[in-house]
């Protein structure tokens, strides 16, 4: 049905908003079925960059699945980096990093952290608080690889400070050790 509507749009003038809605729904359908290749082809077929940007942003704002959010955040930062405001750019890049970290976690535990996908530092802190040390190691490695010179509202120093804070708490003893006398 989406393809028929797209062909119809080539033959007859369709209002811009209706065209955006059509492509957005088609894109979300493709992403939810896991067909990233066709989703990319759909975005590449759209000739007007303004419409493509609107479709991508609106699709991301619909809070699709984790893989779809990751795809859209990557597409937006790759193709429309200069068209985004600094705040929006940081928000999308944080979502990209958070979704990448979530994808490194075991499938069954992603549900517990998906609400933090746009806040990677908070996700890292939650993993530390839940004592998921192995997951934290993978998450830190992923974040360090992705940070490479990008501005996302936090830096490597923030990760180091967070790890230091929790390492200090792990070594803090709430009671004084007393010698036993016989």
Short mmCIF file of N, CA and C in Angstrom, two decimals:
data_model
loop_
_atom_site.label_atom_id
_atom_site.label_comp_id
_atom_site.label_asym_id
_atom_site.label_seq_id
_atom_site.Cartn_x
_atom_site.Cartn_y
_atom_site.Cartn_z
N UNK A 1 0.82 -1.20 0.00
CA UNK A 1 0.00 0.00 0.00
C UNK A 1 0.86 1.25 0.00
N UNK A 2 1.97 1.22 0.78
CA UNK A 2 2.83 2.39 0.85
C UNK A 2 3.45 2.70 -0.52
N UNK A 3 3.87 1.64 -1.21
CA UNK A 3 4.50 1.84 -2.51
C UNK A 3 3.50 2.38 -3.53
N UNK A 4 2.26 1.91 -3.47
CA UNK A 4 1.22 2.43 -4.35
C UNK A 4 0.96 3.91 -4.07
N UNK A 5 0.91 4.27 -2.81
CA UNK A 5 0.73 5.68 -2.45
C UNK A 5 1.90 6.52 -2.92
N UNK A 6 3.11 5.97 -2.82
CA UNK A 6 4.30 6.69 -3.29
C UNK A 6 4.24 6.93 -4.80
N UNK A 7 3.82 5.91 -5.54
CA UNK A 7 3.66 6.07 -7.00
C UNK A 7 2.60 7.11 -7.32
N UNK A 8 1.51 7.09 -6.57
CA UNK A 8 0.44 8.06 -6.75
C UNK A 8 0.98 9.49 -6.54
N UNK A 9 1.83 9.63 -5.55
CA UNK A 9 2.44 10.93 -5.26
C UNK A 9 3.32 11.44 -6.38
N UNK A 10 3.87 10.54 -7.18
CA UNK A 10 4.68 10.95 -8.33
C UNK A 10 3.80 11.43 -9.48
N UNK A 11 2.58 10.90 -9.56
CA UNK A 11 1.69 11.23 -10.67
C UNK A 11 0.83 12.47 -10.41
N UNK A 12 0.46 12.68 -9.16
CA UNK A 12 -0.43 13.78 -8.81
C UNK A 12 0.18 14.61 -7.69
N UNK A 13 -0.12 15.90 -7.66
CA UNK A 13 0.42 16.72 -6.57
C UNK A 13 -0.21 16.34 -5.22
N UNK A 14 0.64 16.08 -4.25
CA UNK A 14 0.21 15.71 -2.92
C UNK A 14 0.73 16.79 -1.97
N UNK A 15 -0.11 17.29 -1.05
CA UNK A 15 0.37 18.29 -0.09
C UNK A 15 1.60 17.79 0.67
N UNK A 16 2.51 18.70 0.96
CA UNK A 16 3.77 18.38 1.62
C UNK A 16 3.56 17.60 2.92
N UNK A 17 2.64 18.03 3.75
CA UNK A 17 2.40 17.35 5.03
C UNK A 17 1.91 15.91 4.84
N UNK A 18 1.06 15.71 3.85
CA UNK A 18 0.57 14.35 3.57
C UNK A 18 1.71 13.46 3.07
N UNK A 19 2.58 14.04 2.26
CA UNK A 19 3.73 13.30 1.75
C UNK A 19 4.66 12.91 2.91
N UNK A 20 4.89 13.85 3.81
CA UNK A 20 5.74 13.58 4.98
C UNK A 20 5.12 12.48 5.84
N UNK A 21 3.81 12.57 6.08
CA UNK A 21 3.13 11.55 6.89
C UNK A 21 3.20 10.17 6.25
N UNK A 22 3.01 10.13 4.94
CA UNK A 22 3.07 8.85 4.21
C UNK A 22 4.45 8.22 4.35
N UNK A 23 5.48 9.00 4.05
CA UNK A 23 6.84 8.47 4.12
C UNK A 23 7.24 8.11 5.55
N UNK A 24 6.80 8.91 6.53
CA UNK A 24 7.11 8.61 7.93
C UNK A 24 6.50 7.27 8.34
N UNK A 25 5.23 7.06 8.00
CA UNK A 25 4.57 5.80 8.36
C UNK A 25 5.22 4.61 7.64
N UNK A 26 5.59 4.82 6.38
CA UNK A 26 6.26 3.76 5.62
C UNK A 26 7.62 3.44 6.25
N UNK A 27 8.37 4.49 6.59
CA UNK A 27 9.68 4.30 7.20
C UNK A 27 9.56 3.57 8.53
N UNK A 28 8.64 3.99 9.36
CA UNK A 28 8.45 3.32 10.66
C UNK A 28 8.04 1.86 10.48
N UNK A 29 7.20 1.59 9.48
CA UNK A 29 6.80 0.21 9.19
C UNK A 29 8.02 -0.63 8.81
N UNK A 30 8.85 -0.10 7.93
CA UNK A 30 10.05 -0.84 7.51
C UNK A 30 11.01 -1.06 8.67
N UNK A 31 11.18 -0.05 9.50
CA UNK A 31 12.10 -0.18 10.63
C UNK A 31 11.58 -1.16 11.68
N UNK A 32 10.29 -1.15 11.92
CA UNK A 32 9.72 -2.07 12.91
C UNK A 32 9.75 -3.52 12.42
N UNK A 33 9.72 -3.72 11.10
CA UNK A 33 9.84 -5.09 10.58
C UNK A 33 11.31 -5.50 10.44
N UNK A 34 12.23 -4.57 10.75
CA UNK A 34 13.66 -4.88 10.73
C UNK A 34 14.31 -4.79 9.37
N UNK A 35 13.64 -4.19 8.41
CA UNK A 35 14.20 -4.09 7.06
C UNK A 35 14.93 -2.76 6.89
N UNK A 36 16.13 -2.69 7.46
CA UNK A 36 16.92 -1.44 7.46
C UNK A 36 17.36 -1.06 6.05
N UNK A 37 17.62 -2.07 5.21
CA UNK A 37 18.07 -1.80 3.85
C UNK A 37 16.99 -1.06 3.06
N UNK A 38 15.75 -1.55 3.13
CA UNK A 38 14.65 -0.88 2.43
C UNK A 38 14.36 0.49 3.03
N UNK A 39 14.54 0.62 4.33
CA UNK A 39 14.34 1.92 4.99
C UNK A 39 15.35 2.93 4.46
N UNK A 40 16.59 2.51 4.31
CA UNK A 40 17.63 3.38 3.77
C UNK A 40 17.33 3.74 2.31
N UNK A 41 16.88 2.76 1.54
CA UNK A 41 16.51 3.02 0.14
C UNK A 41 15.36 4.02 0.05
N UNK A 42 14.39 3.90 0.95
CA UNK A 42 13.27 4.84 0.97
C UNK A 42 13.77 6.26 1.21
N UNK A 43 14.64 6.42 2.19
CA UNK A 43 15.17 7.75 2.50
C UNK A 43 16.00 8.31 1.35
N UNK A 44 16.70 7.44 0.65
CA UNK A 44 17.51 7.88 -0.49
C UNK A 44 16.67 8.27 -1.69
N UNK A 45 15.46 7.70 -1.80
CA UNK A 45 14.56 8.04 -2.92
C UNK A 45 13.94 9.41 -2.78
N UNK A 46 13.88 9.92 -1.58
CA UNK A 46 13.25 11.22 -1.34
C UNK A 46 14.20 12.31 -1.81
N UNK A 47 13.75 13.06 -2.81
CA UNK A 47 14.63 14.04 -3.45
C UNK A 47 14.80 15.33 -2.64
N UNK A 48 13.75 15.76 -1.94
CA UNK A 48 13.80 17.01 -1.17
C UNK A 48 14.45 16.76 0.19
N UNK A 49 15.64 17.36 0.44
CA UNK A 49 16.31 17.13 1.73
C UNK A 49 15.49 17.62 2.93
N UNK A 50 14.71 18.68 2.75
CA UNK A 50 13.87 19.19 3.84
C UNK A 50 12.82 18.18 4.26
N UNK A 51 12.22 17.52 3.28
CA UNK A 51 11.21 16.49 3.56
C UNK A 51 11.89 15.29 4.23
N UNK A 52 13.05 14.92 3.75
CA UNK A 52 13.78 13.77 4.31
C UNK A 52 14.16 14.04 5.77
N UNK A 53 14.60 15.26 6.06
CA UNK A 53 14.94 15.63 7.43
C UNK A 53 13.70 15.58 8.32
N UNK A 54 12.60 16.13 7.84
CA UNK A 54 11.35 16.13 8.61
C UNK A 54 10.88 14.71 8.90
N UNK A 55 10.94 13.85 7.90
CA UNK A 55 10.52 12.45 8.06
C UNK A 55 11.39 11.75 9.10
N UNK A 56 12.68 11.93 9.00
CA UNK A 56 13.61 11.26 9.91
C UNK A 56 13.42 11.75 11.35
N UNK A 57 13.31 13.06 11.52
CA UNK A 57 13.13 13.61 12.87
C UNK A 57 11.79 13.20 13.48
N UNK A 58 10.74 13.29 12.69
CA UNK A 58 9.42 12.90 13.20
C UNK A 58 9.37 11.42 13.54
N UNK A 59 10.04 10.61 12.74
CA UNK A 59 10.08 9.17 13.02
C UNK A 59 10.81 8.90 14.33
N UNK A 60 11.91 9.60 14.55
CA UNK A 60 12.68 9.43 15.78
C UNK A 60 11.86 9.89 16.99
N UNK A 61 11.09 10.96 16.82
CA UNK A 61 10.27 11.48 17.92
C UNK A 61 9.10 10.56 18.27
N UNK A 62 8.80 9.60 17.41
CA UNK A 62 7.74 8.62 17.69
C UNK A 62 8.21 7.53 18.65
N UNK A 63 9.49 7.58 19.06
CA UNK A 63 10.10 6.60 19.97
C UNK A 63 9.92 5.17 19.48
N UNK A 64 10.48 4.88 18.30
CA UNK A 64 10.37 3.51 17.78
C UNK A 64 11.23 2.55 18.59
N UNK A 65 11.35 1.33 18.12
CA UNK A 65 12.14 0.31 18.82
C UNK A 65 13.60 0.76 18.94
N UNK A 66 14.35 0.02 19.73
CA UNK A 66 15.75 0.34 19.98
C UNK A 66 16.57 0.35 18.69
N UNK A 67 16.44 -0.68 17.88
CA UNK A 67 17.21 -0.75 16.63
C UNK A 67 16.80 0.37 15.67
N UNK A 68 15.51 0.69 15.62
CA UNK A 68 15.02 1.76 14.75
C UNK A 68 15.53 3.11 15.22
N UNK A 69 15.53 3.34 16.53
CA UNK A 69 16.05 4.60 17.08
C UNK A 69 17.53 4.75 16.76
N UNK A 70 18.26 3.65 16.89
CA UNK A 70 19.69 3.67 16.60
C UNK A 70 19.92 4.01 15.12
N UNK A 71 19.16 3.38 14.24
CA UNK A 71 19.27 3.63 12.81
C UNK A 71 18.97 5.10 12.49
N UNK A 72 17.87 5.62 13.03
CA UNK A 72 17.47 7.00 12.73
C UNK A 72 18.45 8.02 13.30
N UNK A 73 18.95 7.79 14.50
CA UNK A 73 19.93 8.70 15.09
C UNK A 73 21.21 8.71 14.25
N UNK A 74 21.63 7.55 13.81
CA UNK A 74 22.81 7.46 12.96
C UNK A 74 22.58 8.17 11.63
N UNK A 75 21.42 7.96 11.03
CA UNK A 75 21.10 8.58 9.74
C UNK A 75 21.07 10.10 9.87
N UNK A 76 20.43 10.60 10.91
CA UNK A 76 20.32 12.05 11.09
C UNK A 76 21.68 12.70 11.32
N UNK A 77 22.51 12.10 12.14
CA UNK A 77 23.83 12.70 12.40
C UNK A 77 24.76 12.57 11.19
N UNK A 78 24.57 11.53 10.41
CA UNK A 78 25.41 11.34 9.23
C UNK A 78 25.02 12.29 8.10
N UNK A 79 23.72 12.44 7.84
CA UNK A 79 23.27 13.19 6.67
C UNK A 79 22.82 14.63 6.96
N UNK A 80 22.43 14.92 8.20
CA UNK A 80 21.86 16.25 8.49
C UNK A 80 22.52 16.92 9.67
N UNK A 81 23.77 16.62 9.94
CA UNK A 81 24.48 17.16 11.09
C UNK A 81 24.41 18.69 11.14
N UNK A 82 24.66 19.32 10.02
CA UNK A 82 24.69 20.80 9.96
C UNK A 82 23.31 21.43 10.02
N UNK A 83 22.28 20.68 9.69
CA UNK A 83 20.91 21.21 9.68
C UNK A 83 20.27 21.19 11.07
N UNK A 84 20.90 20.53 12.01
CA UNK A 84 20.34 20.39 13.35
C UNK A 84 20.89 21.46 14.29
N UNK A 85 20.06 21.90 15.23
CA UNK A 85 20.56 22.84 16.23
C UNK A 85 21.53 22.08 17.15
N UNK A 86 22.34 22.82 17.86
CA UNK A 86 23.33 22.18 18.74
C UNK A 86 22.65 21.32 19.80
N UNK A 87 21.57 21.83 20.38
CA UNK A 87 20.85 21.05 21.41
C UNK A 87 20.27 19.78 20.82
N UNK A 88 19.66 19.89 19.64
CA UNK A 88 19.06 18.71 18.99
C UNK A 88 20.14 17.72 18.59
N UNK A 89 21.26 18.23 18.10
CA UNK A 89 22.38 17.38 17.70
C UNK A 89 22.89 16.59 18.91
N UNK A 90 23.07 17.27 20.05
CA UNK A 90 23.54 16.60 21.26
C UNK A 90 22.54 15.55 21.72
N UNK A 91 21.25 15.88 21.63
CA UNK A 91 20.19 14.95 22.02
C UNK A 91 20.22 13.69 21.16
N UNK A 92 20.36 13.88 19.85
CA UNK A 92 20.36 12.74 18.92
C UNK A 92 21.62 11.90 19.08
N UNK A 93 22.76 12.57 19.28
CA UNK A 93 24.00 11.82 19.47
C UNK A 93 23.99 11.04 20.79
N UNK A 94 23.40 11.63 21.82
CA UNK A 94 23.28 10.92 23.10
C UNK A 94 22.38 9.70 22.94
N UNK A 95 21.30 9.85 22.18
CA UNK A 95 20.41 8.72 21.90
C UNK A 95 21.15 7.63 21.10
N UNK A 96 21.95 8.05 20.14
CA UNK A 96 22.74 7.11 19.35
C UNK A 96 23.68 6.31 20.27
N UNK A 97 24.38 7.03 21.14
CA UNK A 97 25.33 6.35 22.04
C UNK A 97 24.60 5.45 23.04
N UNK A 98 23.51 5.96 23.60
CA UNK A 98 22.75 5.17 24.55
C UNK A 98 22.18 3.91 23.93
N UNK A 99 21.68 4.04 22.70
CA UNK A 99 21.13 2.85 22.03
C UNK A 99 22.24 1.86 21.69
N UNK A 100 23.41 2.38 21.36
CA UNK A 100 24.56 1.51 21.06
C UNK A 100 24.96 0.74 22.32
N UNK A 101 24.98 1.43 23.47
CA UNK A 101 25.31 0.77 24.74
C UNK A 101 24.25 -0.29 25.06
N UNK A 102 22.98 0.07 24.86
CA UNK A 102 21.90 -0.90 25.13
C UNK A 102 22.02 -2.14 24.27
N UNK A 103 22.45 -1.96 23.04
CA UNK A 103 22.60 -3.11 22.14
C UNK A 103 23.72 -4.03 22.57
N UNK A 104 24.64 -3.56 23.44
CA UNK A 104 25.71 -4.42 23.93
C UNK A 104 25.27 -5.24 25.14
N UNK A 105 24.13 -4.86 25.75
CA UNK A 105 23.64 -5.58 26.92
C UNK A 105 22.91 -6.85 26.48
N UNK A 106 22.81 -7.84 27.38
CA UNK A 106 22.03 -9.05 27.05
C UNK A 106 20.57 -8.68 26.75
N UNK A 107 19.98 -9.39 25.81
CA UNK A 107 18.62 -9.08 25.33
C UNK A 107 17.60 -8.91 26.43
N UNK A 108 17.57 -9.84 27.36
CA UNK A 108 16.53 -9.83 28.39
C UNK A 108 16.66 -8.66 29.36
N UNK A 109 17.85 -8.10 29.51
CA UNK A 109 18.03 -7.02 30.48
C UNK A 109 17.89 -5.63 29.85
N UNK A 110 17.79 -5.54 28.55
CA UNK A 110 17.64 -4.24 27.89
C UNK A 110 16.38 -3.51 28.35
N UNK A 111 15.33 -4.27 28.62
CA UNK A 111 14.05 -3.68 29.01
C UNK A 111 14.22 -2.81 30.27
N UNK A 112 15.09 -3.22 31.16
CA UNK A 112 15.28 -2.49 32.42
C UNK A 112 15.97 -1.14 32.22
N UNK A 113 16.65 -0.98 31.10
CA UNK A 113 17.44 0.24 30.89
C UNK A 113 17.01 1.05 29.67
N UNK A 114 16.03 0.58 28.93
CA UNK A 114 15.65 1.24 27.68
C UNK A 114 15.16 2.67 27.90
N UNK A 115 14.56 2.93 29.06
CA UNK A 115 14.08 4.29 29.35
C UNK A 115 15.23 5.28 29.51
N UNK A 116 16.45 4.79 29.64
CA UNK A 116 17.63 5.63 29.78
C UNK A 116 18.43 5.74 28.47
N UNK A 117 17.85 5.32 27.37
CA UNK A 117 18.59 5.27 26.11
C UNK A 117 19.09 6.63 25.65
N UNK A 118 18.43 7.70 26.02
CA UNK A 118 18.89 9.03 25.60
C UNK A 118 19.79 9.68 26.66
N UNK A 119 20.10 8.93 27.72
CA UNK A 119 20.97 9.46 28.78
C UNK A 119 22.02 8.41 29.15
N UNK A 120 23.06 8.29 28.30
CA UNK A 120 24.05 7.22 28.50
C UNK A 120 24.79 7.28 29.84
N UNK A 121 25.08 8.48 30.34
CA UNK A 121 25.78 8.56 31.63
C UNK A 121 24.91 8.05 32.76
N UNK A 122 23.64 8.39 32.71
CA UNK A 122 22.71 7.91 33.73
C UNK A 122 22.55 6.38 33.64
N UNK A 123 22.56 5.86 32.42
CA UNK A 123 22.49 4.41 32.22
C UNK A 123 23.73 3.75 32.83
N UNK A 124 24.88 4.35 32.60
CA UNK A 124 26.12 3.82 33.15
C UNK A 124 26.06 3.83 34.68
N UNK A 125 25.54 4.92 35.25
CA UNK A 125 25.42 5.00 36.70
C UNK A 125 24.45 3.94 37.23
N UNK A 126 23.36 3.72 36.52
CA UNK A 126 22.39 2.71 36.94
C UNK A 126 23.02 1.31 36.90
N UNK A 127 23.81 1.05 35.88
CA UNK A 127 24.51 -0.24 35.80
C UNK A 127 25.47 -0.41 36.97
N UNK A 128 26.16 0.69 37.33
CA UNK A 128 27.07 0.64 38.48
C UNK A 128 26.31 0.39 39.77
N UNK A 129 25.19 1.07 39.93
CA UNK A 129 24.39 0.90 41.15
C UNK A 129 23.83 -0.52 41.26
N UNK A 130 23.55 -1.14 40.11
CA UNK A 130 23.03 -2.51 40.10
C UNK A 130 24.15 -3.55 40.12
N UNK A 131 25.38 -3.07 40.26
CA UNK A 131 26.57 -3.93 40.37
C UNK A 131 26.75 -4.84 39.16
N UNK A 132 26.45 -4.34 37.99
CA UNK A 132 26.65 -5.09 36.75
C UNK A 132 28.02 -4.70 36.17
N UNK A 133 29.07 -5.10 36.86
CA UNK A 133 30.42 -4.67 36.56
C UNK A 133 30.87 -5.10 35.15
N UNK A 134 30.54 -6.32 34.75
CA UNK A 134 30.92 -6.79 33.42
C UNK A 134 30.25 -5.95 32.34
N UNK A 135 28.98 -5.61 32.56
CA UNK A 135 28.25 -4.79 31.60
C UNK A 135 28.81 -3.37 31.56
N UNK A 136 29.22 -2.89 32.74
CA UNK A 136 29.80 -1.54 32.81
C UNK A 136 31.08 -1.48 31.98
N UNK A 137 31.89 -2.52 32.07
CA UNK A 137 33.15 -2.55 31.31
C UNK A 137 32.88 -2.43 29.81
N UNK A 138 31.90 -3.18 29.33
CA UNK A 138 31.56 -3.13 27.91
C UNK A 138 30.96 -1.77 27.56
N UNK A 139 30.10 -1.24 28.43
CA UNK A 139 29.47 0.06 28.19
C UNK A 139 30.51 1.17 28.13
N UNK A 140 31.47 1.15 29.03
CA UNK A 140 32.52 2.18 29.05
C UNK A 140 33.36 2.10 27.78
N UNK A 141 33.73 0.89 27.39
CA UNK A 141 34.50 0.72 26.14
C UNK A 141 33.72 1.28 24.95
N UNK A 142 32.44 0.98 24.88
CA UNK A 142 31.59 1.45 23.78
C UNK A 142 31.52 2.97 23.79
N UNK A 143 31.29 3.55 24.96
CA UNK A 143 31.19 5.02 25.05
C UNK A 143 32.50 5.69 24.69
N UNK A 144 33.61 5.13 25.14
CA UNK A 144 34.91 5.73 24.83
C UNK A 144 35.19 5.70 23.33
N UNK A 145 34.80 4.62 22.67
CA UNK A 145 34.98 4.53 21.22
C UNK A 145 34.12 5.54 20.50
N UNK A 146 32.89 5.73 20.97
CA UNK A 146 31.95 6.63 20.30
C UNK A 146 32.23 8.10 20.58
N UNK A 147 32.82 8.41 21.73
CA UNK A 147 33.03 9.81 22.10
C UNK A 147 34.02 10.50 21.19
N UNK A 148 35.06 9.84 20.78
CA UNK A 148 36.11 10.36 19.90
C UNK A 148 35.91 11.76 19.35
N UNK A 149 36.01 12.79 20.17
CA UNK A 149 35.96 14.17 19.68
C UNK A 149 34.57 14.73 19.45
N UNK A 150 33.52 13.99 19.74
CA UNK A 150 32.17 14.49 19.54
C UNK A 150 31.68 15.23 20.77
N UNK A 151 30.84 16.23 20.55
CA UNK A 151 30.21 16.94 21.65
C UNK A 151 28.81 16.39 21.84
N UNK A 152 28.58 15.79 23.00
CA UNK A 152 27.27 15.21 23.28
C UNK A 152 26.74 15.62 24.64
N UNK A 153 27.38 16.58 25.26
CA UNK A 153 26.93 17.03 26.57
C UNK A 153 27.72 16.39 27.71
N UNK A 154 28.61 15.46 27.41
CA UNK A 154 29.49 14.90 28.42
C UNK A 154 30.78 14.47 27.73
N UNK A 155 31.82 14.27 28.54
CA UNK A 155 33.13 13.94 27.99
C UNK A 155 33.71 12.73 28.73
N UNK A 156 34.89 12.32 28.32
CA UNK A 156 35.57 11.19 28.93
C UNK A 156 35.80 11.45 30.42
N UNK A 157 36.08 12.71 30.77
CA UNK A 157 36.31 13.06 32.18
C UNK A 157 35.07 12.76 33.03
N UNK A 158 33.89 12.98 32.47
CA UNK A 158 32.65 12.70 33.20
C UNK A 158 32.51 11.21 33.49
N UNK A 159 32.89 10.39 32.53
CA UNK A 159 32.86 8.93 32.73
C UNK A 159 33.87 8.54 33.81
N UNK A 160 35.08 9.12 33.73
CA UNK A 160 36.10 8.84 34.74
C UNK A 160 35.65 9.25 36.13
N UNK A 161 35.02 10.43 36.24
CA UNK A 161 34.54 10.91 37.54
C UNK A 161 33.47 9.99 38.11
N UNK A 162 32.58 9.53 37.25
CA UNK A 162 31.52 8.62 37.68
C UNK A 162 32.10 7.30 38.19
N UNK A 163 33.05 6.75 37.43
CA UNK A 163 33.69 5.49 37.84
C UNK A 163 34.47 5.66 39.14
N UNK A 164 35.15 6.80 39.28
CA UNK A 164 35.92 7.07 40.51
C UNK A 164 34.99 7.19 41.72
N UNK A 165 33.88 7.86 41.53
CA UNK A 165 32.90 8.04 42.61
C UNK A 165 32.40 6.69 43.13
N UNK A 166 32.05 5.80 42.21
CA UNK A 166 31.52 4.50 42.63
C UNK A 166 32.62 3.55 43.11
N UNK A 167 33.83 3.71 42.61
CA UNK A 167 34.95 2.92 43.12
C UNK A 167 35.24 3.31 44.56
N UNK A 168 35.17 4.62 44.84
CA UNK A 168 35.38 5.11 46.20
C UNK A 168 34.29 4.58 47.14
N UNK A 169 33.05 4.58 46.68
CA UNK A 169 31.94 4.07 47.50
C UNK A 169 32.08 2.58 47.76
N UNK A 170 32.63 1.87 46.79
CA UNK A 170 32.80 0.42 46.96
C UNK A 170 33.82 0.09 48.03
N UNK A 171 34.77 1.01 48.25
CA UNK A 171 35.81 0.78 49.24
C UNK A 171 35.49 1.42 50.59
N UNK A 172 34.40 2.12 50.68
CA UNK A 172 34.01 2.79 51.91
C UNK A 172 33.35 1.78 52.86
N UNK A 173 33.93 1.63 54.06
CA UNK A 173 33.38 0.70 55.05
C UNK A 173 32.51 1.49 56.02
N UNK A 174 31.27 1.07 56.22
CA UNK A 174 30.37 1.82 57.08
C UNK A 174 30.62 1.62 58.58
N UNK A 175 31.57 0.79 58.96
CA UNK A 175 31.83 0.56 60.37
C UNK A 175 33.33 0.42 60.57
N UNK A 176 33.75 0.64 61.79
CA UNK A 176 35.17 0.53 62.11
C UNK A 176 35.48 -0.91 62.50
N UNK A 177 36.58 -1.41 62.03
CA UNK A 177 37.01 -2.76 62.39
C UNK A 177 37.64 -2.72 63.77
N UNK A 178 37.24 -3.60 64.65
CA UNK A 178 37.79 -3.66 66.00
C UNK A 178 38.56 -4.96 66.16
N UNK A 179 39.60 -4.87 66.94
CA UNK A 179 40.39 -6.09 67.21
C UNK A 179 39.64 -6.96 68.19
N UNK A 180 39.71 -8.23 67.98
CA UNK A 180 39.10 -9.18 68.92
C UNK A 180 40.15 -9.52 69.97
N UNK A 181 39.74 -9.44 71.20
CA UNK A 181 40.67 -9.80 72.27
C UNK A 181 40.26 -11.13 72.86
N UNK A 182 41.26 -11.95 73.12
CA UNK A 182 40.96 -13.26 73.68
C UNK A 182 41.09 -13.24 75.19
#
